[in-house]
PDB file of C-alpha atoms in Angstrom:
ATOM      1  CA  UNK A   1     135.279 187.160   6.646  1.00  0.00           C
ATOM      2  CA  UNK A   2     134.681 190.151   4.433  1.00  0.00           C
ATOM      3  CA  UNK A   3     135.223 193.234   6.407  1.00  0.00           C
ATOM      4  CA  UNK A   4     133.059 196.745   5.907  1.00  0.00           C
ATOM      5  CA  UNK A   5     133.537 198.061   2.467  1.00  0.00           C
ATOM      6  CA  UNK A   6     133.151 202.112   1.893  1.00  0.00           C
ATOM      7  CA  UNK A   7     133.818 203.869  -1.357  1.00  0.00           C
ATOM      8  CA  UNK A   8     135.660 206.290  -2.870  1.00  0.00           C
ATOM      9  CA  UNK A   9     138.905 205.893  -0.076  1.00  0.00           C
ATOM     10  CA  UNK A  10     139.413 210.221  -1.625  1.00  0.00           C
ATOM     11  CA  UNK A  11     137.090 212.833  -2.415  1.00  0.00           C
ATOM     12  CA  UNK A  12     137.801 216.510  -3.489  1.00  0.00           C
ATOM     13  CA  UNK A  13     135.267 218.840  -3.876  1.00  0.00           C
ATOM     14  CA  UNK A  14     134.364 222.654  -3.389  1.00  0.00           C
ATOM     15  CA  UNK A  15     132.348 224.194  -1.304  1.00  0.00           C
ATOM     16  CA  UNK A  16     128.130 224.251  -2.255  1.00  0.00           C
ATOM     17  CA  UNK A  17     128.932 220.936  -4.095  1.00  0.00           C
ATOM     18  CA  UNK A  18     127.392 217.669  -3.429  1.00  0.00           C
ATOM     19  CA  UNK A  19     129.199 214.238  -2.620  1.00  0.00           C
ATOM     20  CA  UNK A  20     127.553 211.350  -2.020  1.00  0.00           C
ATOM     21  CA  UNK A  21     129.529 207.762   0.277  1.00  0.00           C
ATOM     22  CA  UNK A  22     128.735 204.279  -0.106  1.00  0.00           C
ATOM     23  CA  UNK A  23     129.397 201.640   2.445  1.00  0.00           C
ATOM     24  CA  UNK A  24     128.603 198.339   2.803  1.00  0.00           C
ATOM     25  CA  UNK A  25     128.759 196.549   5.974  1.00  0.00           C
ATOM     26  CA  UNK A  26     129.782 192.715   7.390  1.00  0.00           C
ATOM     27  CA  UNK A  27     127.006 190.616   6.089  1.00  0.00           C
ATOM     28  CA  UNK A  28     124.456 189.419   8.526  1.00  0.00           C
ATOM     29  CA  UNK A  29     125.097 192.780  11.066  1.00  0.00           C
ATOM     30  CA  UNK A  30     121.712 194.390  11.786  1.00  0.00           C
ATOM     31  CA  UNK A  31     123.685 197.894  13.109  1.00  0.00           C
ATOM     32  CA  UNK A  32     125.243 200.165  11.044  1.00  0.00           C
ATOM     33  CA  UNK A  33     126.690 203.773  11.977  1.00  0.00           C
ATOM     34  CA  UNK A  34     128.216 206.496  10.127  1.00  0.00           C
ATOM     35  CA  UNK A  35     131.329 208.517  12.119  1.00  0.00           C
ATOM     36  CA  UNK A  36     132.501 211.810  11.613  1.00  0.00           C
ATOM     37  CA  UNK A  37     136.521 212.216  12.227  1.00  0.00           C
ATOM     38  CA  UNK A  38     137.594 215.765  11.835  1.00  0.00           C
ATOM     39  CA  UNK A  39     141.453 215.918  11.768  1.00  0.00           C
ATOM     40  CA  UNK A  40     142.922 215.770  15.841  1.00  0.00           C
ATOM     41  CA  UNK A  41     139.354 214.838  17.053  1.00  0.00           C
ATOM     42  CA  UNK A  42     138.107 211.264  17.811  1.00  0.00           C
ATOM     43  CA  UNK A  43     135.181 210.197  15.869  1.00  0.00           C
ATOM     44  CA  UNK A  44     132.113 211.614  15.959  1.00  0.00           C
ATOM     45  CA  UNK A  45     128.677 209.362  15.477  1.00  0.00           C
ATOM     46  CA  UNK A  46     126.561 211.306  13.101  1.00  0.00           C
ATOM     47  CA  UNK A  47     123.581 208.271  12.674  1.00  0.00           C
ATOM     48  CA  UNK A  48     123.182 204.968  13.739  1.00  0.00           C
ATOM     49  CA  UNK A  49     120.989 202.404  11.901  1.00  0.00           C
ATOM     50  CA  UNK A  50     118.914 199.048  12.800  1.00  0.00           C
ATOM     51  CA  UNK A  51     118.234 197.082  10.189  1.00  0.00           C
ATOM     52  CA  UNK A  52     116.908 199.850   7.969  1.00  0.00           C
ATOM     53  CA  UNK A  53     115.408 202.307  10.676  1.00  0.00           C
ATOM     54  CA  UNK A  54     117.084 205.252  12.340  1.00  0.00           C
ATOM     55  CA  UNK A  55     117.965 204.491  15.798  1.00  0.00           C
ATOM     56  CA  UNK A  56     119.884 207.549  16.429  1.00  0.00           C
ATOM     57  CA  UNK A  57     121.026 211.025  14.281  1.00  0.00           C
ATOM     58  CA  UNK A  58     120.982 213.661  16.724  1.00  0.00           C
ATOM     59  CA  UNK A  59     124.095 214.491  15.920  1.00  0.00           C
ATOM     60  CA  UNK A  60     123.559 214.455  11.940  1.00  0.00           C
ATOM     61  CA  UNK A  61     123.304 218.467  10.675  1.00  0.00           C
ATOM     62  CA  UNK A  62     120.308 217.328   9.268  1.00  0.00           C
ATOM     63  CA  UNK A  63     120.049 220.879   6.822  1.00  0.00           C
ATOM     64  CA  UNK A  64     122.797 219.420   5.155  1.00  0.00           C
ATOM     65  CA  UNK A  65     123.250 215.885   5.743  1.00  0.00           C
ATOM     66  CA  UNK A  66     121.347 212.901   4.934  1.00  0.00           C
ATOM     67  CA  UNK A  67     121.564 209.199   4.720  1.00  0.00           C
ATOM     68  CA  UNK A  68     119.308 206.239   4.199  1.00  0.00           C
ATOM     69  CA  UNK A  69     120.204 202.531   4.702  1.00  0.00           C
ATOM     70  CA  UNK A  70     117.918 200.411   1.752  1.00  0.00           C
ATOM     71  CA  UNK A  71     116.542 196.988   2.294  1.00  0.00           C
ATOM     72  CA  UNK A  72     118.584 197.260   5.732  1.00  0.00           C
ATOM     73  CA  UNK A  73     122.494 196.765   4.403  1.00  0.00           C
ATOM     74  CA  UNK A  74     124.025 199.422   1.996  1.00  0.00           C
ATOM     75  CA  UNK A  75     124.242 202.451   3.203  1.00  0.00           C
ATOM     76  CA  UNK A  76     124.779 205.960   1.485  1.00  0.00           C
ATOM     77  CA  UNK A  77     125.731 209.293   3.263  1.00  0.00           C
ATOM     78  CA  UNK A  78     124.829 212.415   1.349  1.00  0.00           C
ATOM     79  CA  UNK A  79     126.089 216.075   1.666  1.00  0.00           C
ATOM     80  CA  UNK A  80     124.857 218.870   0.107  1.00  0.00           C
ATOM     81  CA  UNK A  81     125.761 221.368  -0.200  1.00  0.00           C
ATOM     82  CA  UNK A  82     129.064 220.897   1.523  1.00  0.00           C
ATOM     83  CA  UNK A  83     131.155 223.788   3.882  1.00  0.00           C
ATOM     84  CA  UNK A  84     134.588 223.723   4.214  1.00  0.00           C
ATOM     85  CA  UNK A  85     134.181 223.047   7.559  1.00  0.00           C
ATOM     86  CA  UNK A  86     132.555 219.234   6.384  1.00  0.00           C
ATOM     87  CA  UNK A  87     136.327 218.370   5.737  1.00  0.00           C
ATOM     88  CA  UNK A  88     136.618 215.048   7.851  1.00  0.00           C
ATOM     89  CA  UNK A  89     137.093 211.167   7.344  1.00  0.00           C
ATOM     90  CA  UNK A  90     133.667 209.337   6.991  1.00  0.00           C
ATOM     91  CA  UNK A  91     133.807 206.022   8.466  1.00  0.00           C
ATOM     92  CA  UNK A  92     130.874 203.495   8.191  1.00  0.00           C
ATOM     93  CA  UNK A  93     130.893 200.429  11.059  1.00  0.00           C
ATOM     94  CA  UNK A  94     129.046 197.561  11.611  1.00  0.00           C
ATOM     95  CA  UNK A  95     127.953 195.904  14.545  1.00  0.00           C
ATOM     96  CA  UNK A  96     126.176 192.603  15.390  1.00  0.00           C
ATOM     97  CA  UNK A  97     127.068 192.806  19.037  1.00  0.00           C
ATOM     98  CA  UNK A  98     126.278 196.408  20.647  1.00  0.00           C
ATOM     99  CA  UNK A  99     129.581 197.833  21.192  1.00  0.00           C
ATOM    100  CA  UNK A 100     132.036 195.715  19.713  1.00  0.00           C
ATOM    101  CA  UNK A 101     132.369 197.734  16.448  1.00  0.00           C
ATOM    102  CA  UNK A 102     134.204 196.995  13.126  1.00  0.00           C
ATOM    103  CA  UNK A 103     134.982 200.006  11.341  1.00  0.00           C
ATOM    104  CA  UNK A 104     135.595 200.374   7.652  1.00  0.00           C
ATOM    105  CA  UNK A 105     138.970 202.210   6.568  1.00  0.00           C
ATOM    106  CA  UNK A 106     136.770 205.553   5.917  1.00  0.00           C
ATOM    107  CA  UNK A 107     136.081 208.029   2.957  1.00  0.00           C
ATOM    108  CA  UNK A 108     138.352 211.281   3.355  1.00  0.00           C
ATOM    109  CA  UNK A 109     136.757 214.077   2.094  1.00  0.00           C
ATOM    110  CA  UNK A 110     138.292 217.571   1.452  1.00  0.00           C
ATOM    111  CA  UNK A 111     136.339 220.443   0.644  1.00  0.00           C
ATOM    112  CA  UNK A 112     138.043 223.434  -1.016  1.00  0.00           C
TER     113      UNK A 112
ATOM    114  CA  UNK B   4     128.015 215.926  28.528  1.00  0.00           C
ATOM    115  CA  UNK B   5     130.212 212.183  28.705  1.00  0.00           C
ATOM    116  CA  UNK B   6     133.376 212.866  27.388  1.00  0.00           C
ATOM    117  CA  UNK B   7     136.754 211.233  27.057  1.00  0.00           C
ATOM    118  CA  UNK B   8     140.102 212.982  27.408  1.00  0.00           C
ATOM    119  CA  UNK B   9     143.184 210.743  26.556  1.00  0.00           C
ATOM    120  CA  UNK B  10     146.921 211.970  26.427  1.00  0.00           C
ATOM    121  CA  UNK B  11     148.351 213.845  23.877  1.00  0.00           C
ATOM    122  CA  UNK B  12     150.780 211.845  21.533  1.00  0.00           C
ATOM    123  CA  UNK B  13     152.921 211.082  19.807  1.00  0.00           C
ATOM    124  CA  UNK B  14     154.336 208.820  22.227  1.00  0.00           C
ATOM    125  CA  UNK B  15     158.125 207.108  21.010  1.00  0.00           C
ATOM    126  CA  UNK B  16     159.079 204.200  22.544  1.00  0.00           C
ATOM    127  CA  UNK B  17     161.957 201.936  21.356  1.00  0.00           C
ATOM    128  CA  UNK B  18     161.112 198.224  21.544  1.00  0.00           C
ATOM    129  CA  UNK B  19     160.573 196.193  24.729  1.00  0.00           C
ATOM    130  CA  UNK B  20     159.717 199.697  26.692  1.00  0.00           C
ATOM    131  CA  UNK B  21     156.994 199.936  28.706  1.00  0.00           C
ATOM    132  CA  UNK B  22     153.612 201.352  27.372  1.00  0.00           C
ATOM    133  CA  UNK B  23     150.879 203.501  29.233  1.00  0.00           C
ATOM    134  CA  UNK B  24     148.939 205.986  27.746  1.00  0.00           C
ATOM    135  CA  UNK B  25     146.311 207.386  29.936  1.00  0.00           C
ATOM    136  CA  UNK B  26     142.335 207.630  29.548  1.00  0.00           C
ATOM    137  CA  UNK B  27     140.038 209.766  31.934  1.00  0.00           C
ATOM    138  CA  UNK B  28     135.885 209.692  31.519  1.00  0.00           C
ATOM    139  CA  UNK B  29     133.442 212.013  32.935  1.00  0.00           C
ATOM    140  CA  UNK B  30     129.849 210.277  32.674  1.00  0.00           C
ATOM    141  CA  UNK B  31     126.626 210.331  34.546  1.00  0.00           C
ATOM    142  CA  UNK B  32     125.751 206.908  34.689  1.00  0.00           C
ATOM    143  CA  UNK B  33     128.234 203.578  34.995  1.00  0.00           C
ATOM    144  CA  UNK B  34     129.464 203.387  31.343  1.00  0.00           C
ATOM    145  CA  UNK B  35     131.155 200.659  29.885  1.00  0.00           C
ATOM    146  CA  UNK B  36     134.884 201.425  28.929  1.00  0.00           C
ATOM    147  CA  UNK B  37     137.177 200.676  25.852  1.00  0.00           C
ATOM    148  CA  UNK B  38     140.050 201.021  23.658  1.00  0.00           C
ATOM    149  CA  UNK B  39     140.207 200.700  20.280  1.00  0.00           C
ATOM    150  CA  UNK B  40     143.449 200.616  17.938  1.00  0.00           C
ATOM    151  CA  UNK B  41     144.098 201.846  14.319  1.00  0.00           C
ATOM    152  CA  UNK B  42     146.702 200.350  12.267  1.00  0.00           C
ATOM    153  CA  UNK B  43     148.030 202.051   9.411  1.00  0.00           C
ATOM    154  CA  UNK B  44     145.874 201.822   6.214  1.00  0.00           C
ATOM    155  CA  UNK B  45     143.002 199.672   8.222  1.00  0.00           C
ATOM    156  CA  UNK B  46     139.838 200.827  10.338  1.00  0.00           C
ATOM    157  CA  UNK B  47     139.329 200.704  13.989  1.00  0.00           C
ATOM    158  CA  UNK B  48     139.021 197.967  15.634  1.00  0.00           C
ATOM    159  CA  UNK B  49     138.371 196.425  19.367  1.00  0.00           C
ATOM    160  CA  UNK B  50     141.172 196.656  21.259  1.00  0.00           C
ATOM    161  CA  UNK B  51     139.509 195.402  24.526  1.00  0.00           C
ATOM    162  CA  UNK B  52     137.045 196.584  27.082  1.00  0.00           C
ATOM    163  CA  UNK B  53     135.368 196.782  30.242  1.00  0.00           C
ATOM    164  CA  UNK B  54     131.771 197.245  31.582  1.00  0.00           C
ATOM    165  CA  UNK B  55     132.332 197.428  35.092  1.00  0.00           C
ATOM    166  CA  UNK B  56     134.681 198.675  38.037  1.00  0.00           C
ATOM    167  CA  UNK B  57     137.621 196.929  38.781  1.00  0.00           C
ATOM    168  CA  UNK B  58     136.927 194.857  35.729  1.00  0.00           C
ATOM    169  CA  UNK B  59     139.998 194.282  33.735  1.00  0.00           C
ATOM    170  CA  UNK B  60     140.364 193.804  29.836  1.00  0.00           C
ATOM    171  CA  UNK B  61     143.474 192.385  28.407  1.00  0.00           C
ATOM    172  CA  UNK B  62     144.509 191.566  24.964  1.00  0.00           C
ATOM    173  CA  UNK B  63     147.348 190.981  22.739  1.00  0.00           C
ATOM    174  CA  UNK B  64     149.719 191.660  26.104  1.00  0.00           C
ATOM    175  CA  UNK B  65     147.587 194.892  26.208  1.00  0.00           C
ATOM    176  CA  UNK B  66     145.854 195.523  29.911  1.00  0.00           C
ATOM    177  CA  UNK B  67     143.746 198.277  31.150  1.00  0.00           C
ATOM    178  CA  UNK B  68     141.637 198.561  34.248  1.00  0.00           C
ATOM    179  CA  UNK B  69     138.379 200.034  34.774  1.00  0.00           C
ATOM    180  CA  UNK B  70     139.140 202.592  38.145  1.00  0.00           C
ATOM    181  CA  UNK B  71     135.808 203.740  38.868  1.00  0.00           C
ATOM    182  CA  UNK B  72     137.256 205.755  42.104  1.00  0.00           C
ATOM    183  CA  UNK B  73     139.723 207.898  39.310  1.00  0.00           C
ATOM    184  CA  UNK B  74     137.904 207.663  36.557  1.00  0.00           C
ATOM    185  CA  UNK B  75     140.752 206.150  34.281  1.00  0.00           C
ATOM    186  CA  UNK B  76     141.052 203.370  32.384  1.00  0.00           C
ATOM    187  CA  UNK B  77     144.453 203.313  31.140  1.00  0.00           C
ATOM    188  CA  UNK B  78     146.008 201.154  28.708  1.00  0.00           C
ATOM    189  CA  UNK B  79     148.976 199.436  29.618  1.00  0.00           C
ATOM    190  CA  UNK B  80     151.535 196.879  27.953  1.00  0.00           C
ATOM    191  CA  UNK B  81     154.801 195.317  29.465  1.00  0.00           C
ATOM    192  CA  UNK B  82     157.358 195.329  25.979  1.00  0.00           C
ATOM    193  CA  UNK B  83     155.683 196.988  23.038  1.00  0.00           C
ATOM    194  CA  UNK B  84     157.050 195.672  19.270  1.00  0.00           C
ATOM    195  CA  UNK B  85     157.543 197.315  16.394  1.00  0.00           C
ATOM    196  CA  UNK B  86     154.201 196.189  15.019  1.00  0.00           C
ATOM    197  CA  UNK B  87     152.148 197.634  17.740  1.00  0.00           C
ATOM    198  CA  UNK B  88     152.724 200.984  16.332  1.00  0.00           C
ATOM    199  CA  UNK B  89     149.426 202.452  15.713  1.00  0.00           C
ATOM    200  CA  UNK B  90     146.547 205.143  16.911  1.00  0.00           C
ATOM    201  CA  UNK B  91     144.938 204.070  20.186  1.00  0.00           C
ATOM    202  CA  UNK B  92     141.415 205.388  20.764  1.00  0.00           C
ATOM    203  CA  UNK B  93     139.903 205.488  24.283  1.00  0.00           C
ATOM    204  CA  UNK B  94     135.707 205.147  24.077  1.00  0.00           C
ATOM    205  CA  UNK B  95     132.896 205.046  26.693  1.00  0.00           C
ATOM    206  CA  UNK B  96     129.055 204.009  25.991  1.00  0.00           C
ATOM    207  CA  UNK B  97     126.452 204.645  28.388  1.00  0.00           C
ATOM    208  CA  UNK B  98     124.747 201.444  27.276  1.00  0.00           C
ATOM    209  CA  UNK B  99     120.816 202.402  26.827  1.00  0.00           C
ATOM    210  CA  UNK B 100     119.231 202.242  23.184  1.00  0.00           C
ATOM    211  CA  UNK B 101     121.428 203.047  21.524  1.00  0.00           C
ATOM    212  CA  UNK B 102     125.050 202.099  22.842  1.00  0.00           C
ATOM    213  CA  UNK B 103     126.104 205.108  21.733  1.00  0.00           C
ATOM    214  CA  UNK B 104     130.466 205.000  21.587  1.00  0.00           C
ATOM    215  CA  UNK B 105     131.894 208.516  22.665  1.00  0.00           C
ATOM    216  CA  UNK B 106     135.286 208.956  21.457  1.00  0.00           C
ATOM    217  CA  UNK B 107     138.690 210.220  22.705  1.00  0.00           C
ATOM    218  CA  UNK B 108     140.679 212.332  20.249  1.00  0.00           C
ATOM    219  CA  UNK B 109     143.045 209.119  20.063  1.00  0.00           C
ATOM    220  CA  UNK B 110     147.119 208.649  20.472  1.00  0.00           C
ATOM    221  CA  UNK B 111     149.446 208.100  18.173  1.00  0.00           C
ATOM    222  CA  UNK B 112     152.100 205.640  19.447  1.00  0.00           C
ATOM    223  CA  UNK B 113     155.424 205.119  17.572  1.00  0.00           C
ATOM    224  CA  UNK B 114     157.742 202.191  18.397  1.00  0.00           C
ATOM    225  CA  UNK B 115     161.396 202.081  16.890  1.00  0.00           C
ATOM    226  CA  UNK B 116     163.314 199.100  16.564  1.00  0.00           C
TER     227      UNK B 116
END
């Protein structure tokens, strides 16, 4: 079984730019999510998707942040512009049992 | 707010030791409790878990318990191996609409031959 796929594994970037993730998740799982992991912290759940509706992003910094989930299974995250304080590893997980989670090996972004 | 607060690592073992690293929770409701584990080079993954008190998950040797009365569910194993060296995260979710998994700040183990 395919596991969840996220691109670029590296980003570098300065501040004010704009970088965009892709992920795509374990085919046939309805629940996707998008973590934020900022060095020494756990990971942080920015949105959660169903199918392609938002079930939760109250902790997405929505003046900055935005993501969308098309025809309910790729999924982009967007920044822009980014702060240096958006420096973090993006991870993108799947679900198609609530709570048992499979997490993609994340995007690591630095912004300079 | 829930939270998680898990022991600072690293934690070096040599092989065969004995393994605990320790979880605490602070919810409001009855959450459900987990750990997940982070090899090298690979994404999270389920570890085990519990949803209730005095439930116990187990898995590749690795136990925890879910102590409702201390509000711990730490993860235990008898004789760690090399291989097992990885970051262990502790989680909660309150269940609800959303199933929402709140994160400890994880622990690094390292086990030495």
């Amino acid at each position: 079984e395919a596991g969840v796929a996220q691109s670029p594994r590296y980003k570098i970037i300065e501040k004010r730019q704009s970088v965009a993730f892709w992920c795509n998740p374990i085919s046939g799982h309805a629940t996707l999510y998008w973590y934020q992991q900022i060095l020494g912290q756990g990971p942080k759940l920015l949105i959660q998707f169903q199918n392609n509706g938002v079930v939760d992003d109250s902790q997405l910094p929505k003046d900055r942040f935005s993501a969308e989930r098309l025809k309910g299974v790729d999924s982009t995250l967007k920044i822009q512009p980014a702060k240096l304080e958006d420096s973090a590893v993006y991870l993108c997980a799947s679900s198609l049992v609530a709570e048992k989670l499979f997490f993609g090996s994340g995007t690591q972004l630095s912004v300079l | 707010g829930d939270s998680v607060t898990q022991m600072e690592g690293p934690v070096t073992l040599s092989e065969e030791a004995f393994l605990t690293i320790n979880c605490t929770y602070t919810a409001t409701g009855y959450p459900s409790l987990f750990w997940y584990v982070q090899y090298p080079g690979e994404g999270l993954q389920l570890l085990l878990k519990a949803t209730k008190a005095d439930d116990k998950g187990s898995n590749k040797g690795f136990e925890a318990t879910y102590r409702k009365e201390t509000t711990s569910f730490h993860l235990e194993k008898g004789s760690v191996q090399v291989s097992d060296s990885a970051v262990y995260f502790c989680a909660l979710s309150e269940g609800g609409a959303t199933n929402k998994l709140i994160f400890g700040t994880g622990t690094l183990l390292a086990v030495q031959p």
